[in-house]
Coordinates of C-alpha atoms in Angstrom, one line a residue:
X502 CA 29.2 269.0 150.0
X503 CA 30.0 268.1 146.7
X504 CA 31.5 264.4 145.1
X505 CA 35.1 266.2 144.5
X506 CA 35.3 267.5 148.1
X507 CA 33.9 264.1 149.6
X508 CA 37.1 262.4 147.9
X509 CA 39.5 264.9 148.7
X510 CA 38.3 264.4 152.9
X511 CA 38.1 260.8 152.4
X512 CA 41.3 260.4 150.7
X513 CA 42.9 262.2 153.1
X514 CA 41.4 260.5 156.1
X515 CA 42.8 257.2 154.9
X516 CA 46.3 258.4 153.9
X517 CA 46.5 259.8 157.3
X518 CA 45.3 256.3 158.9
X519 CA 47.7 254.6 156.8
X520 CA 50.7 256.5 157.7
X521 CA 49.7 257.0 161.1
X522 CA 49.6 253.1 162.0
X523 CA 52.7 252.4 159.9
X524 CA 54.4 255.0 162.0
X525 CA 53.1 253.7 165.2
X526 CA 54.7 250.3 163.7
X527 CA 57.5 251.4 163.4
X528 CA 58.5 253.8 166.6
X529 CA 56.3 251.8 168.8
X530 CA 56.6 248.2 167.9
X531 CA 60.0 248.2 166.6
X532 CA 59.2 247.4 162.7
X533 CA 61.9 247.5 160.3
X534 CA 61.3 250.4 157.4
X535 CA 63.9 248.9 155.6
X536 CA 64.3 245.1 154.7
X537 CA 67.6 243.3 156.0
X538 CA 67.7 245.0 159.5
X539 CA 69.1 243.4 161.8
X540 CA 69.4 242.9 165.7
X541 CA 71.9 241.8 168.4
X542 CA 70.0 238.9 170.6
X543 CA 71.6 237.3 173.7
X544 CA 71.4 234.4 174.6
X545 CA 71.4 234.1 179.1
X546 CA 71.8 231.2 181.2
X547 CA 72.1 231.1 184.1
X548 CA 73.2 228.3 186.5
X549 CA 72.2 227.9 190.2
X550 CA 74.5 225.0 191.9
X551 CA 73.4 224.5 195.2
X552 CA 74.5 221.9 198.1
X553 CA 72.0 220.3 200.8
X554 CA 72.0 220.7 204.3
X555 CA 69.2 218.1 205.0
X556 CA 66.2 217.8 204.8
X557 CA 63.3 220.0 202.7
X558 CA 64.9 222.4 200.3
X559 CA 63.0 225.8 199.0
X560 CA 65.0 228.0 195.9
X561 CA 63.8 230.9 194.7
X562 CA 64.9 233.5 192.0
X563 CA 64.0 236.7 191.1
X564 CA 63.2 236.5 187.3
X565 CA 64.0 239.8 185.6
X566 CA 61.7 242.2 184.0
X567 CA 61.5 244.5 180.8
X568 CA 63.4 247.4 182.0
X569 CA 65.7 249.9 180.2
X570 CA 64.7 249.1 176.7
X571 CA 65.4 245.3 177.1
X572 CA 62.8 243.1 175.7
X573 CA 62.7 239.5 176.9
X574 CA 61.8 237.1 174.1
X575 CA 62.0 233.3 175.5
X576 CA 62.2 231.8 178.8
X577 CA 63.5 228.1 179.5
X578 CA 63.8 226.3 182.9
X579 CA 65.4 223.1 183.5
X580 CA 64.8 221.5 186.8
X581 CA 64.4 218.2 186.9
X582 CA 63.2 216.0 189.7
X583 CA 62.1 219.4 191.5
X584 CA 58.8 221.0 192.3
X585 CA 58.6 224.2 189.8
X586 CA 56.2 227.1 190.1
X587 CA 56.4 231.0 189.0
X588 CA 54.9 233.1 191.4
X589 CA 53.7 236.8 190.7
X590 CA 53.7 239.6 193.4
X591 CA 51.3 242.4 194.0
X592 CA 54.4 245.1 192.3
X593 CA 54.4 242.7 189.3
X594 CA 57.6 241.1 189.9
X595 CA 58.4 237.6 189.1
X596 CA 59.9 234.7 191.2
X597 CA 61.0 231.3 190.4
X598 CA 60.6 228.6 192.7
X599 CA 61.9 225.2 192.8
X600 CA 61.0 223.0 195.9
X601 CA 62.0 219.5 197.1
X602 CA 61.1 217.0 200.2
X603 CA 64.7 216.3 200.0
X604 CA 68.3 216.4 198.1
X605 CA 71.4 214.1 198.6
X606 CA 74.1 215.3 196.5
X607 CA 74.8 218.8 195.0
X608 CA 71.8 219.9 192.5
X609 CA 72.4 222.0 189.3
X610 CA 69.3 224.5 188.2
X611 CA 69.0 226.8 185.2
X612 CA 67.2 229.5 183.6
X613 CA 67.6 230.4 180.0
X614 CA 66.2 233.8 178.2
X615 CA 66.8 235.3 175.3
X616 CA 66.7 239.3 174.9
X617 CA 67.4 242.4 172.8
X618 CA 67.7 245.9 173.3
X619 CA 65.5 248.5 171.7
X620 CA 65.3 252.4 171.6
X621 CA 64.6 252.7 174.6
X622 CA 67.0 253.0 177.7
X623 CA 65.7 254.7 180.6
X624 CA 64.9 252.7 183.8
X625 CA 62.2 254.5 184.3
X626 CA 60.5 255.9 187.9
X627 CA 61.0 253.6 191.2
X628 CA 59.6 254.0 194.6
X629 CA 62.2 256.0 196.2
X630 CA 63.1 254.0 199.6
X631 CA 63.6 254.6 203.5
X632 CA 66.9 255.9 204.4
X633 CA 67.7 253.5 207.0
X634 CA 70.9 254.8 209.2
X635 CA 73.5 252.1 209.5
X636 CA 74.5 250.7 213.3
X637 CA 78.3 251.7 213.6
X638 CA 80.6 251.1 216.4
X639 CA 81.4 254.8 217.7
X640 CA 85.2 254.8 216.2
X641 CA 83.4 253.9 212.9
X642 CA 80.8 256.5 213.1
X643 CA 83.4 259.1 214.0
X644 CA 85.3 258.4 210.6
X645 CA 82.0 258.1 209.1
X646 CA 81.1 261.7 210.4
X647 CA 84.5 263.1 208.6
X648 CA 84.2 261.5 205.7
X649 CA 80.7 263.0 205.4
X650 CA 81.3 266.5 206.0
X651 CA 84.6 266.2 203.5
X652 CA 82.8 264.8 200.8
X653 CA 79.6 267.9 201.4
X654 CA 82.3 270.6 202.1
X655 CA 83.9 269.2 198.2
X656 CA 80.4 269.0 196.7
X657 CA 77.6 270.7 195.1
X658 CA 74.5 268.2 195.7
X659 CA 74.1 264.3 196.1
X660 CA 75.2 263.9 192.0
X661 CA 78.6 265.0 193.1
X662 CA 78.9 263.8 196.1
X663 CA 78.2 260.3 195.4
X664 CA 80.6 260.9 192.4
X665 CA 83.5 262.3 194.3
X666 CA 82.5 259.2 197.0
X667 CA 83.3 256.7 194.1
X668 CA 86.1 258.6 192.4
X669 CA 88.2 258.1 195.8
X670 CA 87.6 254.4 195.4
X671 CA 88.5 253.8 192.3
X672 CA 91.8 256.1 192.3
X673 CA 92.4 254.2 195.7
X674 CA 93.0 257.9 196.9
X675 CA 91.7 257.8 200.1
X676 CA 92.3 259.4 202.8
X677 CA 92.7 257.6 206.4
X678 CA 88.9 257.8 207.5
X679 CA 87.9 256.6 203.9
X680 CA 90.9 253.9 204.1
X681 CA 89.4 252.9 207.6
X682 CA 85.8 252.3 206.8
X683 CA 86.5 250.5 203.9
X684 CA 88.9 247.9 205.2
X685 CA 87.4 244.7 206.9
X686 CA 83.8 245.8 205.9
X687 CA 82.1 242.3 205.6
X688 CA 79.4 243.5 203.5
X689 CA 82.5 244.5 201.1
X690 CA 82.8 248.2 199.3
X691 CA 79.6 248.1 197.9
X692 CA 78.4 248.3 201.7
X693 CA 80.0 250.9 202.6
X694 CA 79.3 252.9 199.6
X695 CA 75.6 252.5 200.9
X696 CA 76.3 252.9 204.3
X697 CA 78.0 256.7 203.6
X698 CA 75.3 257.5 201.4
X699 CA 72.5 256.5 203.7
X700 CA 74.2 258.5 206.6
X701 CA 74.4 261.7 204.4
X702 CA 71.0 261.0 204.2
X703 CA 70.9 260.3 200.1
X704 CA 68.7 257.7 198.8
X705 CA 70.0 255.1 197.3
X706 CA 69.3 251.4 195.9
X707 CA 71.0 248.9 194.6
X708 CA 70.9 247.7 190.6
X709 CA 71.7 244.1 189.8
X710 CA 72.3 242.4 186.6
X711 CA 74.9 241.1 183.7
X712 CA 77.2 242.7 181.9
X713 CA 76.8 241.4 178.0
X714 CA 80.1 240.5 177.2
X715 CA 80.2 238.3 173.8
X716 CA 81.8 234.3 175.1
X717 CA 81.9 235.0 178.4
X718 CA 81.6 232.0 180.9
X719 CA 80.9 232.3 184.5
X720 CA 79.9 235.3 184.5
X721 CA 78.7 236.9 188.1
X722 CA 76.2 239.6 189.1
X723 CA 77.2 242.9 188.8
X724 CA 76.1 245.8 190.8
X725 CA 75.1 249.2 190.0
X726 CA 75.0 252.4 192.6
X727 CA 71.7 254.7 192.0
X728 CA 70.5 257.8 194.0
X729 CA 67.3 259.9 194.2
X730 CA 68.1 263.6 193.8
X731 CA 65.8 266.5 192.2
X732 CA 62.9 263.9 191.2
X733 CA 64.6 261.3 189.6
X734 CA 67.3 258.3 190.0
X735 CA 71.2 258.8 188.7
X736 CA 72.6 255.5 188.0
X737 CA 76.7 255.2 188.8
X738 CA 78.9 252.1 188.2
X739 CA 80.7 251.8 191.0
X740 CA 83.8 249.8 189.2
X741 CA 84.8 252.9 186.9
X742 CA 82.8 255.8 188.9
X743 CA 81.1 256.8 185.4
X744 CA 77.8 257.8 185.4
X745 CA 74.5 256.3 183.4
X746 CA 73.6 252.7 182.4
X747 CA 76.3 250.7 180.3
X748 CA 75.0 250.2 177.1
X749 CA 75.9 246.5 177.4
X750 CA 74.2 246.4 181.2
X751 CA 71.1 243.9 181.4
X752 CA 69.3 245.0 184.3
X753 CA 68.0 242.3 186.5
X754 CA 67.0 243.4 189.4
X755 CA 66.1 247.1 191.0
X756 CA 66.5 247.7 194.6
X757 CA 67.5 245.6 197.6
X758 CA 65.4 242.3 197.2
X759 CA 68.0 239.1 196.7
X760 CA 68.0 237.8 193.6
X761 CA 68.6 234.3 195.1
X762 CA 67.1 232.9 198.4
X763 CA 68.2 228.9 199.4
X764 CA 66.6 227.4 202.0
X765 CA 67.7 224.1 203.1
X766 CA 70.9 224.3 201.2
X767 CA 74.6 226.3 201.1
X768 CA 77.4 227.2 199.3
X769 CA 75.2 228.6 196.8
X770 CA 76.3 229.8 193.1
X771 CA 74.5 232.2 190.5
X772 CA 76.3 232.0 187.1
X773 CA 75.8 233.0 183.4
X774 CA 76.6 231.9 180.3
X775 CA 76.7 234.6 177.7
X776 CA 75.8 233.9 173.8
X777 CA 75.3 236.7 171.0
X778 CA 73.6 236.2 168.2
X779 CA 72.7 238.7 165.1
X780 CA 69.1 238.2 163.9
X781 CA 66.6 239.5 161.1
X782 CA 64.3 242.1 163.3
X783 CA 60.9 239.9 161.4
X784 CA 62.6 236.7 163.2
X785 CA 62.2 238.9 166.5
X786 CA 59.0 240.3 165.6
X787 CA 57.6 236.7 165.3
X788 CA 58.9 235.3 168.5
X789 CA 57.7 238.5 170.2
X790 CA 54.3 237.6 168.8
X791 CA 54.9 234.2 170.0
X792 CA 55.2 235.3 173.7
X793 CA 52.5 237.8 173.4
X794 CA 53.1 240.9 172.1
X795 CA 51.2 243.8 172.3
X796 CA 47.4 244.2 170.7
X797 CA 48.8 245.5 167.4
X798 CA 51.4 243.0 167.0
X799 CA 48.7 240.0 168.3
X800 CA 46.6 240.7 165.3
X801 CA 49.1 241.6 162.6
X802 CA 50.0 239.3 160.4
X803 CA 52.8 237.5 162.2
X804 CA 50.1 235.7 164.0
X805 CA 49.2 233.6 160.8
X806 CA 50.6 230.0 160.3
X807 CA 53.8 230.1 158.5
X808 CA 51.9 228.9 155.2
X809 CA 49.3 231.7 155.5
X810 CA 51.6 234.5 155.9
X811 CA 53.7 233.2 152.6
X812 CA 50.0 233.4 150.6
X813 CA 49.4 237.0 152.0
X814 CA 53.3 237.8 151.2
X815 CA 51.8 237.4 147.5
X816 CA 48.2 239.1 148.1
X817 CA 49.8 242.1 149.3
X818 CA 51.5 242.6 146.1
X819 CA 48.1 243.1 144.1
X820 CA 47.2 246.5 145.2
X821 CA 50.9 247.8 144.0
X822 CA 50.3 246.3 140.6
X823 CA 46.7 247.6 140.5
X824 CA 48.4 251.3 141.2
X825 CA 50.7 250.9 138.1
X826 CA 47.9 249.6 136.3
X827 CA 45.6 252.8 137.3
X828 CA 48.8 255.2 136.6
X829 CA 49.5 254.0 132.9
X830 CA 45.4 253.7 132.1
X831 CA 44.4 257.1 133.5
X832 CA 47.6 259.4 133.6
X833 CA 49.2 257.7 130.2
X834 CA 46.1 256.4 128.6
X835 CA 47.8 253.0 127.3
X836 CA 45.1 250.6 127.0
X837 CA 44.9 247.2 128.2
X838 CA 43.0 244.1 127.7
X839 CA 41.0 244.3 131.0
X840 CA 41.9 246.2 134.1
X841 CA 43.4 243.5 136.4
X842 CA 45.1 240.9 133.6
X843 CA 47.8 242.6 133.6
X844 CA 48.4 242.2 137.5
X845 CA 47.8 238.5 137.6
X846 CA 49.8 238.3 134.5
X847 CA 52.6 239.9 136.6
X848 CA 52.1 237.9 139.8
X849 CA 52.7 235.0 137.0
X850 CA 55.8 236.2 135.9
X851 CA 57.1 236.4 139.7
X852 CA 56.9 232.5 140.0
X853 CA 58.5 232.0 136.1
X854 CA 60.9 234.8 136.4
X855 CA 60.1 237.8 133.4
X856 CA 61.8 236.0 130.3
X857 CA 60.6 233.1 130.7
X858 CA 57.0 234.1 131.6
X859 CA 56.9 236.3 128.7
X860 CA 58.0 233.8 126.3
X861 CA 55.9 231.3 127.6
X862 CA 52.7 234.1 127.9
X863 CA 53.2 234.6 124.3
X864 CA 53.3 231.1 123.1
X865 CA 50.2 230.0 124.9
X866 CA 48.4 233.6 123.7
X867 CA 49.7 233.0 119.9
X868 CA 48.4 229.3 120.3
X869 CA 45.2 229.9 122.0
X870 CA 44.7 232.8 119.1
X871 CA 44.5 230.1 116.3
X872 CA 42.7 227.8 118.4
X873 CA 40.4 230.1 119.2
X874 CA 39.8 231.3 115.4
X875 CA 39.1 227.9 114.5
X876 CA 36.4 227.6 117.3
X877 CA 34.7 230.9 116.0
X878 CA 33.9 228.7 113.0
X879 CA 31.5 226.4 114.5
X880 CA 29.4 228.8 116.0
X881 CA 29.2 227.5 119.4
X882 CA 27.7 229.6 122.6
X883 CA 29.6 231.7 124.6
X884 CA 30.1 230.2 127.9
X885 CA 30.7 226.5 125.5
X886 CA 33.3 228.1 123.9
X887 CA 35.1 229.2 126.9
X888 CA 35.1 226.1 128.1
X889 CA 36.7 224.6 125.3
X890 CA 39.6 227.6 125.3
X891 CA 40.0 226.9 129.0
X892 CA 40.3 223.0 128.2
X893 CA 42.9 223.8 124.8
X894 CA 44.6 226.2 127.2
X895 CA 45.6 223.9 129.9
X896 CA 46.3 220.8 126.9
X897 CA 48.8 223.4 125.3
X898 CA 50.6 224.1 129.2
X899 CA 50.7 220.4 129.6
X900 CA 52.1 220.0 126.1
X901 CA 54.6 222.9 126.4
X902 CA 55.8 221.3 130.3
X903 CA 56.2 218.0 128.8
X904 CA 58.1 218.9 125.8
X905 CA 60.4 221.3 127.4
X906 CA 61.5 219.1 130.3
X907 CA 62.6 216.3 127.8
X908 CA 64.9 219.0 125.8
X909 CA 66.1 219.8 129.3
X910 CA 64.1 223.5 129.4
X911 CA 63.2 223.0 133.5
X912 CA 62.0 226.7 133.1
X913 CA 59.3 226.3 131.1
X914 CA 57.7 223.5 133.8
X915 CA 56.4 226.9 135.7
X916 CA 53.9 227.5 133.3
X917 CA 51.5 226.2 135.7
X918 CA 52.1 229.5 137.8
X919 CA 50.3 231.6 135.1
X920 CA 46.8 231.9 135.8
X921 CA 45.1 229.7 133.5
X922 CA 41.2 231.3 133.5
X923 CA 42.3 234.7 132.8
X924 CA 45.1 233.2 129.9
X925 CA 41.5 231.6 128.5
X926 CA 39.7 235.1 128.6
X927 CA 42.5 237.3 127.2
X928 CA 42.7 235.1 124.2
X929 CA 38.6 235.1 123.7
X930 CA 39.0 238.6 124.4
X931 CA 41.6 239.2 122.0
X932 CA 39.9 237.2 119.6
X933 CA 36.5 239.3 120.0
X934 CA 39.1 242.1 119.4
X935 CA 40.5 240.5 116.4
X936 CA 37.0 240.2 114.7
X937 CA 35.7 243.6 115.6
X938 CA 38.3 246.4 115.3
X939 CA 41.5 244.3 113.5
X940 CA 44.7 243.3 114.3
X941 CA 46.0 246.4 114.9
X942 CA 43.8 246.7 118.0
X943 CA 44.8 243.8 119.1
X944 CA 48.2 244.5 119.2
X945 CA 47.9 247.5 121.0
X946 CA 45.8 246.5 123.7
X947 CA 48.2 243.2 124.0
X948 CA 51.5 245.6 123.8
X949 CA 50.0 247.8 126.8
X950 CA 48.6 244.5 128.8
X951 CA 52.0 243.1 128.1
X952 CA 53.9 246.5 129.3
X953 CA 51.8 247.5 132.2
X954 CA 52.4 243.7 133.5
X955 CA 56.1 244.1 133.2
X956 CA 55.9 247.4 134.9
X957 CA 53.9 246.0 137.6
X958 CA 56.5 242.9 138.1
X959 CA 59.2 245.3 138.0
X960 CA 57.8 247.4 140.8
X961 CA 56.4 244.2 142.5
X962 CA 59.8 242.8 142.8
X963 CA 61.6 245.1 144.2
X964 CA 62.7 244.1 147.8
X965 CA 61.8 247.3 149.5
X966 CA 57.8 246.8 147.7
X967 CA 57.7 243.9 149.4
X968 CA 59.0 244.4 152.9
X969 CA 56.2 247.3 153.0
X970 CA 53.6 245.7 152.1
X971 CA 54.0 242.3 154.0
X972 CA 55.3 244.7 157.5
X973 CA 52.8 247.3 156.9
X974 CA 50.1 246.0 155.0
X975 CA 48.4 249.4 156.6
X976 CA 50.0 251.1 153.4
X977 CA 47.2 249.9 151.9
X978 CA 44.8 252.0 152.8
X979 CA 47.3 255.1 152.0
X980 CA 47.2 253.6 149.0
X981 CA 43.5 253.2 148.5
X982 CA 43.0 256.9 149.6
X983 CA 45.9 258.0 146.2
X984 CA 43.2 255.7 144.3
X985 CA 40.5 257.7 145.3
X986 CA 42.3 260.8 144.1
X987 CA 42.9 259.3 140.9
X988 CA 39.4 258.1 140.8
X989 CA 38.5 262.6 140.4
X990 CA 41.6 263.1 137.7
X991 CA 39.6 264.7 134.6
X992 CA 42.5 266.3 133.0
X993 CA 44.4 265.3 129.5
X994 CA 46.5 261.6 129.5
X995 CA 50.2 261.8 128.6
X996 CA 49.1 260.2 125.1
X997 CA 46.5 262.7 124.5
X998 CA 49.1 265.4 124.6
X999 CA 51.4 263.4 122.2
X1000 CA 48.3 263.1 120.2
X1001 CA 47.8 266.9 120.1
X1002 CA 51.2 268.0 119.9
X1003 CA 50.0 269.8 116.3
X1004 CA 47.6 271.8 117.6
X1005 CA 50.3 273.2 120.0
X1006 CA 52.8 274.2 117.7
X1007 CA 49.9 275.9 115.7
X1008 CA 49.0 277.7 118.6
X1009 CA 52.3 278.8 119.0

């Protein structure tokens, strides 16, 4: 296989790997493509009041779950002066537990989470339970028997049925036999509405949780109606008889298990205080990392300290600047005083803003230039003379940071951002040049240094560059496979064309 055909498979193995991970970022994890999006997070707490009876006192709660797209971010209990513990069950289900050898006045519990709603919404597959028949006194079950056959004789399947069922309720058109069952039902019309799908032999289950409602105070659990027909679950509210999962619906609990159990106590209360807030999707993205997130987002580089992730905001940036530097060298042909000046140059001109760097890039260059000429004089080796441009160099950003902060210039105190060794080569460098092919060498290779650094700090800057590369540093290796490809370009530079623009009109 020849060299041209190994780049072409290589390239394209890494821009495949590249895209493919920052895909998977993005539709699996939940990375933003584009900077400044933003997500609705609520805030839940929720309040268990709870009065003794006497003696030992045993609380539990069913913690919710990640269901329907809802991703839990933080968990806070306050309980103090009890017993705490989380227990885990065999199903993976959570459960809270505060204990106590005893309790003399009313106690006050809470649980506080935080959560956001992604792309996804389905509840997903559930064990589909037992149809247990309810126990009916025999003028109830004869109603229940009519009610039954009306609702199958006006229906196509259990969708419709258990449609129709909850359309009656809330129209409160009922007939006498609906009227009947519902009145005095202590279990309340959510019973019933079990009770006459169980006896038509539907399964159902019960779906517990909170409507999000922005401000709301004392808020209660809700309950949602689903049945099992043709291989999967149909979720009804009961309240409006629409069917689906509210948009707005935090599901707590599926199926028939309490979500709160007292022992030892009464008069128990489960209530919720409700709090949105609107945050950047990176501030989720780190506090889903913080929680533990998934493999991917464990070992990305929200798991860095704060301080390391700001250094690597920066780092990321050189591989952009070394694709404009590649672009203008091989595609354009400008030349530049070394391949990767003209990047740190740029990452210079981040931290002092472009005018300012430039001027101050020029003054230090021009300085160092005559400095440097003066030094070529004594003959002195070359890793002495070096030195002493290295040592003028930083005497001359001193000099420049003094003298502009007492005429009030605060700008030019960021000189210390520029990077001072490769300042000290370009001007031996340049100097070299300056002895060996003229000034007018110098000049060009300085003019091209100087634009492909400005190019790069243009391209560096913009706020979509760097929300790429710091979310999906994987980019990278896109990029290094369009490197590779650039690496085989054998074909004429932009300025080569300009150069033989004669021969073309001749040929013409």
């Amino acid at each position: 296989m020849s060299s041209r055909i190994q780049i072409f498979v290589v390239a394209g193995i890494l821009i495949a790997i590249g895209l493919g991970l920052t895909l998977y970022k993005r539709f699996e994890l939940g990375f933003p493509l584009l900077p400044g999006e933003r997500q609705d997070v609520w805030t839940l707490e929720s309040k268990v009041t709870v009065k003794p009876t006497g003696g030992p006192i045993d609380i539990s709660m069913a913690l919710p779950e990640p269901r329907a797209g809802w991703v839990l971010l933080d968990e806070n209990f306050a309980s103090s002066g009890f017993g705490f513990s989380i227990a885990e069950g065999a199903d993976g289900s959570r459960q809270a537990r505060w204990t106590r050898q005893a309790l003399d006045r009313p106690a006050t519990l809470y649980y506080k989470l935080q959560t956001y709603r992604s792309d996804e919404f389905g509840l997903g597959a559930s064990p589909v339970p037992d149809i247990k028949l309810p126990e009916l006194t025999d003028d109830r079950r004869a109603a229940m028997n009519r009610v039954v056959e009306n609702l199958r004789e006006r229906s196509s399947g259990p969708i419709s049925f258990t449609a129709l069922l909850l359309e009656q309720l809330v129209d409160e058109k009922m007939d006498q036999d609906t009227a009947f069952l519902f009145a005095g039902h202590e279990s309340g019309h959510l019973g019933v509405i079990m009770d006459v799908l169980a006896y038509a032999g539907i399964p159902a289950q019960r779906v517990k949780g909170v409507f999000l409602e922005e401000g709301r105070r004392r808020q209660q659990i809700s309950t949602l109606v689903e049945v099992f027909d043709d291989g999967r679950w149909h979720l009804f509210n009961p309240l409006n008889a629409q069917m689906g999962l509210p948009d707005n619906f935090f599901v707590w609990e599926r199926g028939e298990r309490f979500i709160l159990d007292v022992i030892g106590g009464n008069s128990s209360q489960l209530e919720f205080a409700l709090v949105k807030n609107t945050l950047p999707v990176k501030t989720l993205l780190s506090m889903e990392q913080e929680v533990g997130g998934k493999l991917m987002l464990d070992f990305s580089i929200y798991s860095l300290p704060v301080e390391q992730q700001g250094m690597f905001k920066g780092l990321l940036l050189i591989p952009v600047g070394a694709l404009v530097v590649v672009l203008l060298r091989v595609l354009v042909g400008i030349r530049t005083s070394g391949t990767f000046m003209p990047i740190l140059i740029a990452l210079g001109f981040i931290q002092t803003t472009l005018l300012a760097g430039l001027i101050i890039f020029l003054m230090v260059v021009g300085a160092g230039l005559w400095i440097r000429s003066y030094l070529s004089h004594l003959n002195l080796l070359l890793v002495a003379r070096i030195t002493a441009v290295v040592i003028m160099v930083i005497l001359l950003m001193a000099a420049l940071s003094i003298v502009s902060y007492k005429l009030g210039f605060n700008q030019a105190l960021t000189v210390t951002y520029l990077p001072t060794i490769i300042l000290s080569w370009t001007i031996e460098r340049m100097s070299i040049l300056w002895e060996e092919d003229g000034p007018h060498e110098v000049l060009i290779q300085g003019g091209g240094s100087l634009l492909a650094a400005i190019l790069a700090y243009l391209l560096m800057t913009v706020e979509l560059i760097e929300h790429l590369t710091f979310n999906f540093p994987e980019l990278m290796i896109s990029l290094l496979g369009v490197v590779l490809l650039l690496g085989k370009y054998t074909g004429y530079r932009l300025s080569e064309l300009y150069r033989f623009r004669y021969l073309r009109k001749d040929w013409q």
